[in-house]
Amino acid sequence: MQDIGRRSRRFDALDKARGTEQFATDIYPPDMLWAGALRAGVPHGIIRRIETARAEKVEGVVAVLTRKDVPGTNRQGFVYWDMPVLCGTRVRHAGDAVALVLAESRRALAEALRAIEMEIEPLPVVDTLDAALADDAPNIHGLDTGNVLKAATIAKGDAEAGLAECDVVVEETFYTPAQEHAFIETENGVARIDDDGTLHMTVSTQAPFRDRFEIGRALGLDPSRIHVTGPYLGGGFGGKDGATVQCLLALAAMHAKGRPVKMWWNREESMLAGYKRHAARMRFTAGAKRDGTLHAVRCELDYDTGAYAHLGVEIMALGMEHSGGPYRLPHLEAKGRCVYTNNPVAGAFRGFGVAQVSFAFEGMMDRLAHALGMDPLKFRLRNAITRGERNCAGVTMTTSTGMEECLLRLRDHPHWKSREAWRADAPPFTRRAVGVAAVFNGMGYGRGLADYAVAKVRLTGSGRIRVYNGVSDMGQGNASTFVQMAGEILCQPESVMELVQPDTDRTHPSGSAAAGRTTYTYGKALIKACETLRDKLFNRAALMLFVDDGSGFAMIPGGVRHLPTGRDLPLAALAAMMHPDDRISMAEHLMPVTPEPVRGGEAFTLGFPHLLFPYAAHLARIEVDELTGRVAVLDYVAFTDGGRVLNPQNFEQQVHGSVAQGLGYALTEDVLTEAGVLRSTDLCTYVIPTSLDLPDIESHAVETIEHTGPFGMKGIGEVGLNGPLPAVASALYSAGLPMTRAPFTFGRVLAALEDDQPGTGSEAAS
Amino acid sequence: MIVFTLNGIGQRLDVDPTLRALDVLREHCGLTGPKEGCGTGECGACAIWMDGVTRLSCLTLAGQLHGRAVTTIEGLADSWDENEATDTTDQPPLHPVQTALAERGGVQCGYCTPGMTMVAAELLRREPNPDRAAIREAVSGNLCRCTGYHKIVDSIEDAAETMRKKR
Ligand code: FES
Ligand code: FES
């Protein structure tokens, strides 16, 4: 029995270990065609000519499509509809699709793509925030606001006056790079239009239900005639939230005369056309009182959303909401700008706008602690937010708030206690340091967008329990947790459980796999559905056993038991007596939001602010090679408040994975572009951590109870990503190496080593 | 005609020998266990064994399979002589590395898992008693974006122990 709270094997693990789990990439329908897009290759320009005649003549080519073949709006997006399926005249980044080819084989496809002639008249390239914000910048989308997609200011207290009251004030500007999701399964799917005109698509997606509307709007199709199936993903992390292959694939299917079509971006195309984490520039001023009270923060955050909006505004909003850190901060003013450039498109990525500001606010905490002559952990502890207080954006924390406890636990960790001795023990030409970071991450969609799920569970005719999962599992393990939850309530072992993965015909709209909401929202709905089913089974059992009502029954593995008489009824026997419709139970859940207004928050119609937050305190022990500038993370410890832990194994998996991505973000990962053209086009030039680059990661749960959550849990998929960059930066800072630009490459660290005058920073943490 | 054994069964394939072995296995032989994560030798997701030695099938041509004994994740369990019925009821047997990855949380999205498993199983055949550093070294050509590797290393350590006990 996989009881809640017990460390247990994931439901999906065996099939994946066997290699038999069928991902979208593993589907090769008979008689299928291959589809592929021609990418602009030019970051900004006007298409003067596209000549497809030669490509059409390539043997095995079925169709070559351009803008004129796209019905509908030709616009992708789900908050802002600004991204063409196929560009007609204007090209806004090098990964823009300008033509689509259908062919019998991959080779014919590749040859045809090469044979398309294209002339693009280049326009000046807007490749930096400054270039985009300049008065004479080319206007990428023709907005009245220039290249500023959205500017907003939120405030709490009076930052100006607050800063004037401070005893110490520090200022700094921080920069974070674009980050690649680098899921191992690149974007892909298969699609077919059946005889009735219904589009069937199986795709690696985090949002199968919403995809229907995005495809429908872009291509003028009726969303109710679009059927999307979302099998397990080979990684997502935000990068498969919003159309990747979907609209192109649907367009291809529309020209395939009923044949199935497969589209599978190779790694280079994934890097070129796939979404990234927003690069950001963050100007911060922060002040504290002599007694160690954090008092005021003022910041300006600029997010580079690349050529298209995707969720850029919502991402910026989260950055602003978190910009004062997980602290009780009386005064905050956060200005945000979400800016178009000709860089690759930025979108959702685990840590959604917060990963960036975590570097900045924690960098300010280190600098303030130093200016105050205070221990950086003590300074954080002193200001950590607790329940009942307003957070930095002004929202009262009525929900579980474990920030302080995470920091207290970290304070007692041997790596923290022994930091001085460990540092003093550094080998020659090596600096050692220990850094800490306190982070949080809003959970759920936030206000303005219903965070909603519909769960369905069925007793099958053969007496098994089938859960109909409506939210994609991109690897985080929510599907397994759903089985565990249903098993817990219905008291059934894994062997009795079945699982249906998201399918717009069979499961129900439950939102996207995003925002740390996946297990929370669907889980709450599922608990209700299972309880209803259980009660129904008791009532039917009462009928069968001629007892007055359903009280006195209990679920037992494989059946129900009438406790007063000791009589058991197998589930299969109950199922046989029930109508198929009666064996189904459904329930829904809507995540609560805060009714509390944030000053300036009305600028955001959706996704702001949040009520629920997981918290984490991280520690990194690092060594810096003074000769090469190499930073090695030798030990890593994470304390995480995710409410109650439902399966410790899965909990640790989430922490490990997010920390690993965060360490990549801190140390090596950088989407390199030159005048808007991608330079890191493969996994050699875009370096994600290998097994040799990461330490063992110690994960500790700091269990609070989140009363609004299923079995007391809250989602921790994202918060762990926010810690590593600031924790490593904090260690570097205490080693006399203040860093303001991530990642901390050899070159940047060497430059910092050169700048380091004895006595300027190395005693910061002592 | 390419003649080889695949997971112990003889194959005669009439395919273009310049196709990638990975595509031939996946599209012609129906074995989609080997995955493509990069196509250029950087990720290890496509790892198979040829005559018991790990090869990246994305960098191998179909013609190079000729005359070889090829093992993919689908045939790994059978390649392990000591195999016996495992506790997974009516399910087919597993190699200890597969069992350990599943039990110890070494599997998240699972997309790197087949390649990782092949490499780890080869390591344990060569070196029954690797320490964590040796395990990390062995799988350093297999990228995993989900796990941070910690639990993969735990799993392989576990599998090594299981295999030592059964020897
Ligand atoms: S697909 Fe072969 S190494 Fe990546
Ligand atoms: S488990 Fe997802 S890539 Fe390894």
PDB file of N, CA and C in Angstrom, chain A residues 9-10 14 16-19 23 25-26 28 106-107 180-182 184-185 233-235 237 267 474-475 649 652-653 656-657 660-661 669 683-684 688-692 694 696-697, chain B residues 16 18-20 23 26-27 32-33 35-37 42 73 88 91-94 98 102-105 107-111 113 132 136-137 139-140 143 145-151:
ATOM      1  N   ARG A   9       7.917   3.860  -4.379  1.00  0.00           N
ATOM      2  CA  ARG A   9       8.258   3.888  -5.796  1.00  0.00           C
ATOM      3  C   ARG A   9       7.159   4.583  -6.574  1.00  0.00           C
ATOM      4  N   ARG A  10       7.548   5.378  -7.537  1.00  0.00           N
ATOM      5  CA  ARG A  10       6.557   6.055  -8.359  1.00  0.00           C
ATOM      6  C   ARG A  10       5.821   5.073  -9.258  1.00  0.00           C
ATOM      7  N   LEU A  14       8.434   1.960 -13.212  1.00  0.00           N
ATOM      8  CA  LEU A  14       8.830   0.682 -13.800  1.00  0.00           C
ATOM      9  C   LEU A  14       8.766   0.704 -15.326  1.00  0.00           C
ATOM     10  N   LYS A  16       8.966   3.201 -17.260  1.00  0.00           N
ATOM     11  CA  LYS A  16      10.026   4.067 -17.779  1.00  0.00           C
ATOM     12  C   LYS A  16      11.376   3.364 -17.697  1.00  0.00           C
ATOM     13  N   ALA A  17      11.607   2.623 -16.617  1.00  0.00           N
ATOM     14  CA  ALA A  17      12.879   1.904 -16.488  1.00  0.00           C
ATOM     15  C   ALA A  17      12.982   0.772 -17.512  1.00  0.00           C
ATOM     16  N   ARG A  18      11.853   0.203 -17.859  1.00  0.00           N
ATOM     17  CA  ARG A  18      11.857  -0.839 -18.893  1.00  0.00           C
ATOM     18  C   ARG A  18      12.080  -0.266 -20.279  1.00  0.00           C
ATOM     19  N   GLY A  19      11.838   1.026 -20.432  1.00  0.00           N
ATOM     20  CA  GLY A  19      11.917   1.625 -21.755  1.00  0.00           C
ATOM     21  C   GLY A  19      10.649   1.415 -22.551  1.00  0.00           C
ATOM     22  N   PHE A  23       6.338   7.714 -25.026  1.00  0.00           N
ATOM     23  CA  PHE A  23       6.318   9.173 -25.094  1.00  0.00           C
ATOM     24  C   PHE A  23       5.783   9.569 -26.468  1.00  0.00           C
ATOM     25  N   THR A  25       7.244  11.091 -28.725  1.00  0.00           N
ATOM     26  CA  THR A  25       8.274  10.820 -29.747  1.00  0.00           C
ATOM     27  C   THR A  25       8.237   9.370 -30.220  1.00  0.00           C
ATOM     28  N   ASP A  26       7.687   8.492 -29.412  1.00  0.00           N
ATOM     29  CA  ASP A  26       7.760   7.056 -29.721  1.00  0.00           C
ATOM     30  C   ASP A  26       6.635   6.589 -30.631  1.00  0.00           C
ATOM     31  N   TYR A  28       5.000   6.326 -34.144  1.00  0.00           N
ATOM     32  CA  TYR A  28       5.249   6.401 -35.593  1.00  0.00           C
ATOM     33  C   TYR A  28       4.061   5.745 -36.282  1.00  0.00           C
ATOM     34  N   ARG A 106      12.364  11.746 -43.700  1.00  0.00           N
ATOM     35  CA  ARG A 106      13.153  12.819 -43.112  1.00  0.00           C
ATOM     36  C   ARG A 106      14.137  13.391 -44.116  1.00  0.00           C
ATOM     37  N   ARG A 107      14.652  12.509 -44.981  1.00  0.00           N
ATOM     38  CA  ARG A 107      15.649  12.998 -45.937  1.00  0.00           C
ATOM     39  C   ARG A 107      15.020  13.940 -46.954  1.00  0.00           C
ATOM     40  N   GLU A 180      18.028  27.928 -21.047  1.00  0.00           N
ATOM     41  CA  GLU A 180      17.393  26.934 -21.912  1.00  0.00           C
ATOM     42  C   GLU A 180      16.800  25.823 -21.038  1.00  0.00           C
ATOM     43  N   HIS A 181      15.614  25.347 -21.381  1.00  0.00           N
ATOM     44  CA  HIS A 181      15.026  24.263 -20.573  1.00  0.00           C
ATOM     45  C   HIS A 181      15.836  22.987 -20.717  1.00  0.00           C
ATOM     46  N   ALA A 182      16.270  22.729 -21.927  1.00  0.00           N
ATOM     47  CA  ALA A 182      17.116  21.558 -22.181  1.00  0.00           C
ATOM     48  C   ALA A 182      16.515  20.251 -21.666  1.00  0.00           C
ATOM     49  N   ILE A 184      15.367  16.591 -22.184  1.00  0.00           N
ATOM     50  CA  ILE A 184      16.049  15.658 -23.087  1.00  0.00           C
ATOM     51  C   ILE A 184      15.123  15.286 -24.249  1.00  0.00           C
ATOM     52  N   GLU A 185      13.835  15.252 -24.000  1.00  0.00           N
ATOM     53  CA  GLU A 185      12.882  15.047 -25.115  1.00  0.00           C
ATOM     54  C   GLU A 185      12.558  16.409 -25.722  1.00  0.00           C
ATOM     55  N   LEU A 233       5.661  13.436 -20.451  1.00  0.00           N
ATOM     56  CA  LEU A 233       6.636  14.234 -21.185  1.00  0.00           C
ATOM     57  C   LEU A 233       8.052  13.829 -20.769  1.00  0.00           C
ATOM     58  N   GLY A 234       8.960  13.958 -21.704  1.00  0.00           N
ATOM     59  CA  GLY A 234      10.369  13.748 -21.364  1.00  0.00           C
ATOM     60  C   GLY A 234      10.995  15.042 -20.886  1.00  0.00           C
ATOM     61  N   GLY A 235      10.343  15.634 -19.882  1.00  0.00           N
ATOM     62  CA  GLY A 235      10.785  16.919 -19.349  1.00  0.00           C
ATOM     63  C   GLY A 235       9.991  18.058 -19.961  1.00  0.00           C
ATOM     64  N   PHE A 237       9.419  21.601 -17.675  1.00  0.00           N
ATOM     65  CA  PHE A 237       9.999  22.710 -16.901  1.00  0.00           C
ATOM     66  C   PHE A 237       9.447  24.084 -17.293  1.00  0.00           C
ATOM     67  N   ARG A 267      17.648  19.009 -31.725  1.00  0.00           N
ATOM     68  CA  ARG A 267      18.157  19.828 -30.620  1.00  0.00           C
ATOM     69  C   ARG A 267      18.425  21.268 -31.069  1.00  0.00           C
ATOM     70  N   MET A 474       5.036  16.008 -16.564  1.00  0.00           N
ATOM     71  CA  MET A 474       6.221  16.220 -17.397  1.00  0.00           C
ATOM     72  C   MET A 474       7.452  15.568 -16.783  1.00  0.00           C
ATOM     73  N   GLY A 475       7.199  14.785 -15.729  1.00  0.00           N
ATOM     74  CA  GLY A 475       8.295  14.124 -15.044  1.00  0.00           C
ATOM     75  C   GLY A 475       8.281  14.397 -13.557  1.00  0.00           C
ATOM     76  N   GLN A 649      10.251  10.330  -1.341  1.00  0.00           N
ATOM     77  CA  GLN A 649      11.111  10.110  -2.514  1.00  0.00           C
ATOM     78  C   GLN A 649      10.822  11.146  -3.606  1.00  0.00           C
ATOM     79  N   GLU A 652      12.065  14.615  -2.591  1.00  0.00           N
ATOM     80  CA  GLU A 652      13.508  14.789  -2.803  1.00  0.00           C
ATOM     81  C   GLU A 652      13.832  14.912  -4.286  1.00  0.00           C
ATOM     82  N   GLN A 653      13.121  14.154  -5.102  1.00  0.00           N
ATOM     83  CA  GLN A 653      13.360  14.254  -6.543  1.00  0.00           C
ATOM     84  C   GLN A 653      13.162  15.685  -7.029  1.00  0.00           C
ATOM     85  N   HIS A 656      16.034  17.868  -5.668  1.00  0.00           N
ATOM     86  CA  HIS A 656      17.295  17.595  -6.377  1.00  0.00           C
ATOM     87  C   HIS A 656      17.290  18.198  -7.776  1.00  0.00           C
ATOM     88  N   GLY A 657      16.198  17.955  -8.486  1.00  0.00           N
ATOM     89  CA  GLY A 657      16.140  18.390  -9.874  1.00  0.00           C
ATOM     90  C   GLY A 657      16.152  19.902 -10.008  1.00  0.00           C
ATOM     91  N   ALA A 660      19.576  21.183  -9.203  1.00  0.00           N
ATOM     92  CA  ALA A 660      20.515  20.920 -10.296  1.00  0.00           C
ATOM     93  C   ALA A 660      20.362  21.969 -11.391  1.00  0.00           C
ATOM     94  N   GLN A 661      19.112  22.272 -11.734  1.00  0.00           N
ATOM     95  CA  GLN A 661      18.899  23.294 -12.768  1.00  0.00           C
ATOM     96  C   GLN A 661      19.349  24.669 -12.280  1.00  0.00           C
ATOM     97  N   GLU A 669      25.161  27.864 -17.415  1.00  0.00           N
ATOM     98  CA  GLU A 669      24.156  27.962 -18.473  1.00  0.00           C
ATOM     99  C   GLU A 669      23.945  29.406 -18.923  1.00  0.00           C
ATOM    100  N   LEU A 683      24.251  20.944 -27.152  1.00  0.00           N
ATOM    101  CA  LEU A 683      24.544  20.696 -25.736  1.00  0.00           C
ATOM    102  C   LEU A 683      26.047  20.705 -25.457  1.00  0.00           C
ATOM    103  N   CYS A 684      26.855  21.056 -26.465  1.00  0.00           N
ATOM    104  CA  CYS A 684      28.282  21.300 -26.218  1.00  0.00           C
ATOM    105  C   CYS A 684      28.504  22.770 -25.898  1.00  0.00           C
ATOM    106  N   ILE A 688      24.810  22.123 -19.716  1.00  0.00           N
ATOM    107  CA  ILE A 688      24.021  21.795 -18.527  1.00  0.00           C
ATOM    108  C   ILE A 688      24.858  20.852 -17.658  1.00  0.00           C
ATOM    109  N   PRO A 689      24.568  20.786 -16.376  1.00  0.00           N
ATOM    110  CA  PRO A 689      25.417  19.983 -15.492  1.00  0.00           C
ATOM    111  C   PRO A 689      25.402  18.499 -15.849  1.00  0.00           C
ATOM    112  N   THR A 690      26.564  17.891 -15.793  1.00  0.00           N
ATOM    113  CA  THR A 690      26.663  16.435 -15.908  1.00  0.00           C
ATOM    114  C   THR A 690      26.798  15.872 -14.495  1.00  0.00           C
ATOM    115  N   SER A 691      26.865  14.555 -14.431  1.00  0.00           N
ATOM    116  CA  SER A 691      26.990  13.908 -13.117  1.00  0.00           C
ATOM    117  C   SER A 691      28.279  14.315 -12.403  1.00  0.00           C
ATOM    118  N   LEU A 692      29.262  14.802 -13.154  1.00  0.00           N
ATOM    119  CA  LEU A 692      30.525  15.191 -12.514  1.00  0.00           C
ATOM    120  C   LEU A 692      30.501  16.629 -12.013  1.00  0.00           C
ATOM    121  N   LEU A 694      27.928  18.069 -10.352  1.00  0.00           N
ATOM    122  CA  LEU A 694      27.025  18.311  -9.233  1.00  0.00           C
ATOM    123  C   LEU A 694      27.434  17.474  -8.032  1.00  0.00           C
ATOM    124  N   ASP A 696      26.383  15.534  -4.355  1.00  0.00           N
ATOM    125  CA  ASP A 696      25.171  14.971  -3.765  1.00  0.00           C
ATOM    126  C   ASP A 696      24.402  16.141  -3.161  1.00  0.00           C
ATOM    127  N   ILE A 697      23.101  16.060  -3.213  1.00  0.00           N
ATOM    128  CA  ILE A 697      22.283  17.180  -2.738  1.00  0.00           C
ATOM    129  C   ILE A 697      21.480  16.694  -1.535  1.00  0.00           C
TER     130      ILE A 697
ATOM    131  N   ASP B  16      18.355   0.957 -46.011  1.00  0.00           N
ATOM    132  CA  ASP B  16      19.505   1.759 -46.430  1.00  0.00           C
ATOM    133  C   ASP B  16      20.563   1.726 -45.314  1.00  0.00           C
ATOM    134  N   THR B  18      22.937   3.507 -44.743  1.00  0.00           N
ATOM    135  CA  THR B  18      23.424   4.807 -44.262  1.00  0.00           C
ATOM    136  C   THR B  18      22.421   5.494 -43.339  1.00  0.00           C
ATOM    137  N   LEU B  19      21.307   4.834 -43.069  1.00  0.00           N
ATOM    138  CA  LEU B  19      20.406   5.384 -42.048  1.00  0.00           C
ATOM    139  C   LEU B  19      21.088   5.277 -40.684  1.00  0.00           C
ATOM    140  N   ARG B  20      20.631   6.093 -39.762  1.00  0.00           N
ATOM    141  CA  ARG B  20      21.194   5.982 -38.416  1.00  0.00           C
ATOM    142  C   ARG B  20      20.652   4.719 -37.739  1.00  0.00           C
ATOM    143  N   ASP B  23      17.475   5.319 -35.750  1.00  0.00           N
ATOM    144  CA  ASP B  23      16.204   5.384 -36.483  1.00  0.00           C
ATOM    145  C   ASP B  23      15.753   3.996 -36.924  1.00  0.00           C
ATOM    146  N   ARG B  26      14.295   2.259 -33.916  1.00  0.00           N
ATOM    147  CA  ARG B  26      13.029   2.833 -33.488  1.00  0.00           C
ATOM    148  C   ARG B  26      11.933   2.676 -34.536  1.00  0.00           C
ATOM    149  N   GLU B  27      12.268   2.917 -35.776  1.00  0.00           N
ATOM    150  CA  GLU B  27      11.223   2.967 -36.805  1.00  0.00           C
ATOM    151  C   GLU B  27      11.022   1.628 -37.503  1.00  0.00           C
ATOM    152  N   THR B  32      11.438   1.457 -29.303  1.00  0.00           N
ATOM    153  CA  THR B  32      11.557   2.886 -29.031  1.00  0.00           C
ATOM    154  C   THR B  32      12.169   3.163 -27.664  1.00  0.00           C
ATOM    155  N   GLY B  33      12.743   2.107 -27.059  1.00  0.00           N
ATOM    156  CA  GLY B  33      13.457   2.329 -25.798  1.00  0.00           C
ATOM    157  C   GLY B  33      14.613   3.297 -25.975  1.00  0.00           C
ATOM    158  N   LYS B  35      16.363   6.458 -26.930  1.00  0.00           N
ATOM    159  CA  LYS B  35      15.757   7.764 -27.197  1.00  0.00           C
ATOM    160  C   LYS B  35      16.738   8.662 -27.923  1.00  0.00           C
ATOM    161  N   GLU B  36      16.195   9.673 -28.583  1.00  0.00           N
ATOM    162  CA  GLU B  36      17.058  10.697 -29.154  1.00  0.00           C
ATOM    163  C   GLU B  36      16.919  11.966 -28.334  1.00  0.00           C
ATOM    164  N   GLY B  37      18.039  12.436 -27.804  1.00  0.00           N
ATOM    165  CA  GLY B  37      18.008  13.696 -27.063  1.00  0.00           C
ATOM    166  C   GLY B  37      18.795  14.779 -27.766  1.00  0.00           C
ATOM    167  N   GLU B  42      25.903  13.911 -27.643  1.00  0.00           N
ATOM    168  CA  GLU B  42      26.144  14.704 -26.433  1.00  0.00           C
ATOM    169  C   GLU B  42      25.340  14.250 -25.218  1.00  0.00           C
ATOM    170  N   ILE B  73      17.548  -1.465 -24.356  1.00  0.00           N
ATOM    171  CA  ILE B  73      16.922  -1.518 -23.039  1.00  0.00           C
ATOM    172  C   ILE B  73      15.868  -2.624 -22.979  1.00  0.00           C
ATOM    173  N   THR B  88       7.841  -8.366  -9.155  1.00  0.00           N
ATOM    174  CA  THR B  88       6.847  -7.544  -9.835  1.00  0.00           C
ATOM    175  C   THR B  88       5.772  -8.411 -10.498  1.00  0.00           C
ATOM    176  N   GLN B  91       4.765  -9.220 -14.255  1.00  0.00           N
ATOM    177  CA  GLN B  91       5.542  -8.391 -15.170  1.00  0.00           C
ATOM    178  C   GLN B  91       6.793  -9.138 -15.632  1.00  0.00           C
ATOM    179  N   PRO B  92       7.300  -8.799 -16.823  1.00  0.00           N
ATOM    180  CA  PRO B  92       8.548  -9.409 -17.272  1.00  0.00           C
ATOM    181  C   PRO B  92       9.711  -9.027 -16.338  1.00  0.00           C
ATOM    182  N   PRO B  93      10.777  -9.825 -16.378  1.00  0.00           N
ATOM    183  CA  PRO B  93      11.879  -9.570 -15.445  1.00  0.00           C
ATOM    184  C   PRO B  93      12.598  -8.267 -15.752  1.00  0.00           C
ATOM    185  N   LEU B  94      13.354  -7.820 -14.778  1.00  0.00           N
ATOM    186  CA  LEU B  94      14.100  -6.570 -14.905  1.00  0.00           C
ATOM    187  C   LEU B  94      15.565  -6.828 -14.598  1.00  0.00           C
ATOM    188  N   GLN B  98      17.554  -1.573 -13.577  1.00  0.00           N
ATOM    189  CA  GLN B  98      16.194  -1.076 -13.828  1.00  0.00           C
ATOM    190  C   GLN B  98      15.384  -1.056 -12.547  1.00  0.00           C
ATOM    191  N   ALA B 102      14.025   2.388 -10.545  1.00  0.00           N
ATOM    192  CA  ALA B 102      12.604   2.592 -10.255  1.00  0.00           C
ATOM    193  C   ALA B 102      12.373   2.712  -8.755  1.00  0.00           C
ATOM    194  N   GLU B 103      12.987   1.835  -7.982  1.00  0.00           N
ATOM    195  CA  GLU B 103      12.726   1.803  -6.541  1.00  0.00           C
ATOM    196  C   GLU B 103      13.335   3.000  -5.807  1.00  0.00           C
ATOM    197  N   ARG B 104      14.518   3.404  -6.243  1.00  0.00           N
ATOM    198  CA  ARG B 104      15.237   4.433  -5.496  1.00  0.00           C
ATOM    199  C   ARG B 104      15.023   5.843  -6.020  1.00  0.00           C
ATOM    200  N   GLY B 105      14.091   6.019  -6.932  1.00  0.00           N
ATOM    201  CA  GLY B 105      13.783   7.370  -7.386  1.00  0.00           C
ATOM    202  C   GLY B 105      14.744   7.906  -8.432  1.00  0.00           C
ATOM    203  N   VAL B 107      14.299   7.629 -11.477  1.00  0.00           N
ATOM    204  CA  VAL B 107      13.513   7.901 -12.680  1.00  0.00           C
ATOM    205  C   VAL B 107      12.570   9.069 -12.409  1.00  0.00           C
ATOM    206  N   GLN B 108      12.662  10.101 -13.205  1.00  0.00           N
ATOM    207  CA  GLN B 108      11.641  11.156 -13.129  1.00  0.00           C
ATOM    208  C   GLN B 108      10.890  11.198 -14.453  1.00  0.00           C
ATOM    209  N   CYS B 109      11.310  12.046 -15.380  1.00  0.00           N
ATOM    210  CA  CYS B 109      10.578  12.004 -16.657  1.00  0.00           C
ATOM    211  C   CYS B 109      10.856  10.694 -17.370  1.00  0.00           C
ATOM    212  N   GLY B 110      12.010  10.118 -17.113  1.00  0.00           N
ATOM    213  CA  GLY B 110      12.308   8.808 -17.671  1.00  0.00           C
ATOM    214  C   GLY B 110      12.909   8.819 -19.066  1.00  0.00           C
ATOM    215  N   TYR B 111      13.151   9.989 -19.597  1.00  0.00           N
ATOM    216  CA  TYR B 111      13.612  10.040 -20.984  1.00  0.00           C
ATOM    217  C   TYR B 111      15.095   9.699 -21.105  1.00  0.00           C
ATOM    218  N   THR B 113      16.424   7.646 -19.041  1.00  0.00           N
ATOM    219  CA  THR B 113      16.567   6.396 -18.292  1.00  0.00           C
ATOM    220  C   THR B 113      17.104   5.226 -19.122  1.00  0.00           C
ATOM    221  N   ARG B 132      30.982   5.907  -5.547  1.00  0.00           N
ATOM    222  CA  ARG B 132      30.113   6.936  -6.149  1.00  0.00           C
ATOM    223  C   ARG B 132      30.843   7.729  -7.218  1.00  0.00           C
ATOM    224  N   ARG B 136      29.653   8.183 -11.013  1.00  0.00           N
ATOM    225  CA  ARG B 136      29.468   9.509 -11.633  1.00  0.00           C
ATOM    226  C   ARG B 136      30.306   9.620 -12.903  1.00  0.00           C
ATOM    227  N   GLU B 137      31.514   9.101 -12.836  1.00  0.00           N
ATOM    228  CA  GLU B 137      32.386   9.120 -14.010  1.00  0.00           C
ATOM    229  C   GLU B 137      31.739   8.335 -15.162  1.00  0.00           C
ATOM    230  N   VAL B 139      28.629   7.562 -15.829  1.00  0.00           N
ATOM    231  CA  VAL B 139      27.418   8.090 -16.470  1.00  0.00           C
ATOM    232  C   VAL B 139      27.574   9.565 -16.880  1.00  0.00           C
ATOM    233  N   SER B 140      28.791  10.050 -16.875  1.00  0.00           N
ATOM    234  CA  SER B 140      28.975  11.485 -17.138  1.00  0.00           C
ATOM    235  C   SER B 140      28.655  11.858 -18.581  1.00  0.00           C
ATOM    236  N   LEU B 143      23.252  12.782 -20.092  1.00  0.00           N
ATOM    237  CA  LEU B 143      22.652  13.961 -19.484  1.00  0.00           C
ATOM    238  C   LEU B 143      21.278  13.625 -18.947  1.00  0.00           C
ATOM    239  N   ARG B 145      18.180  15.893 -17.107  1.00  0.00           N
ATOM    240  CA  ARG B 145      17.800  17.251 -16.746  1.00  0.00           C
ATOM    241  C   ARG B 145      16.888  17.269 -15.527  1.00  0.00           C
ATOM    242  N   CYS B 146      16.446  16.096 -15.080  1.00  0.00           N
ATOM    243  CA  CYS B 146      15.429  16.069 -14.027  1.00  0.00           C
ATOM    244  C   CYS B 146      15.956  15.767 -12.634  1.00  0.00           C
ATOM    245  N   THR B 147      16.943  14.897 -12.533  1.00  0.00           N
ATOM    246  CA  THR B 147      17.215  14.289 -11.224  1.00  0.00           C
ATOM    247  C   THR B 147      18.365  14.920 -10.457  1.00  0.00           C
ATOM    248  N   GLY B 148      19.239  15.661 -11.134  1.00  0.00           N
ATOM    249  CA  GLY B 148      20.448  16.105 -10.455  1.00  0.00           C
ATOM    250  C   GLY B 148      21.410  14.962 -10.195  1.00  0.00           C
ATOM    251  N   TYR B 149      21.095  13.784 -10.703  1.00  0.00           N
ATOM    252  CA  TYR B 149      21.946  12.576 -10.682  1.00  0.00           C
ATOM    253  C   TYR B 149      22.044  11.868  -9.326  1.00  0.00           C
ATOM    254  N   HIS B 150      21.742  12.582  -8.261  1.00  0.00           N
ATOM    255  CA  HIS B 150      21.952  12.004  -6.929  1.00  0.00           C
ATOM    256  C   HIS B 150      21.289  10.625  -6.794  1.00  0.00           C
ATOM    257  N   LYS B 151      20.007  10.586  -7.128  1.00  0.00           N
ATOM    258  CA  LYS B 151      19.297   9.319  -6.947  1.00  0.00           C
ATOM    259  C   LYS B 151      19.659   8.297  -8.023  1.00  0.00           C
TER     260      LYS B 151
END
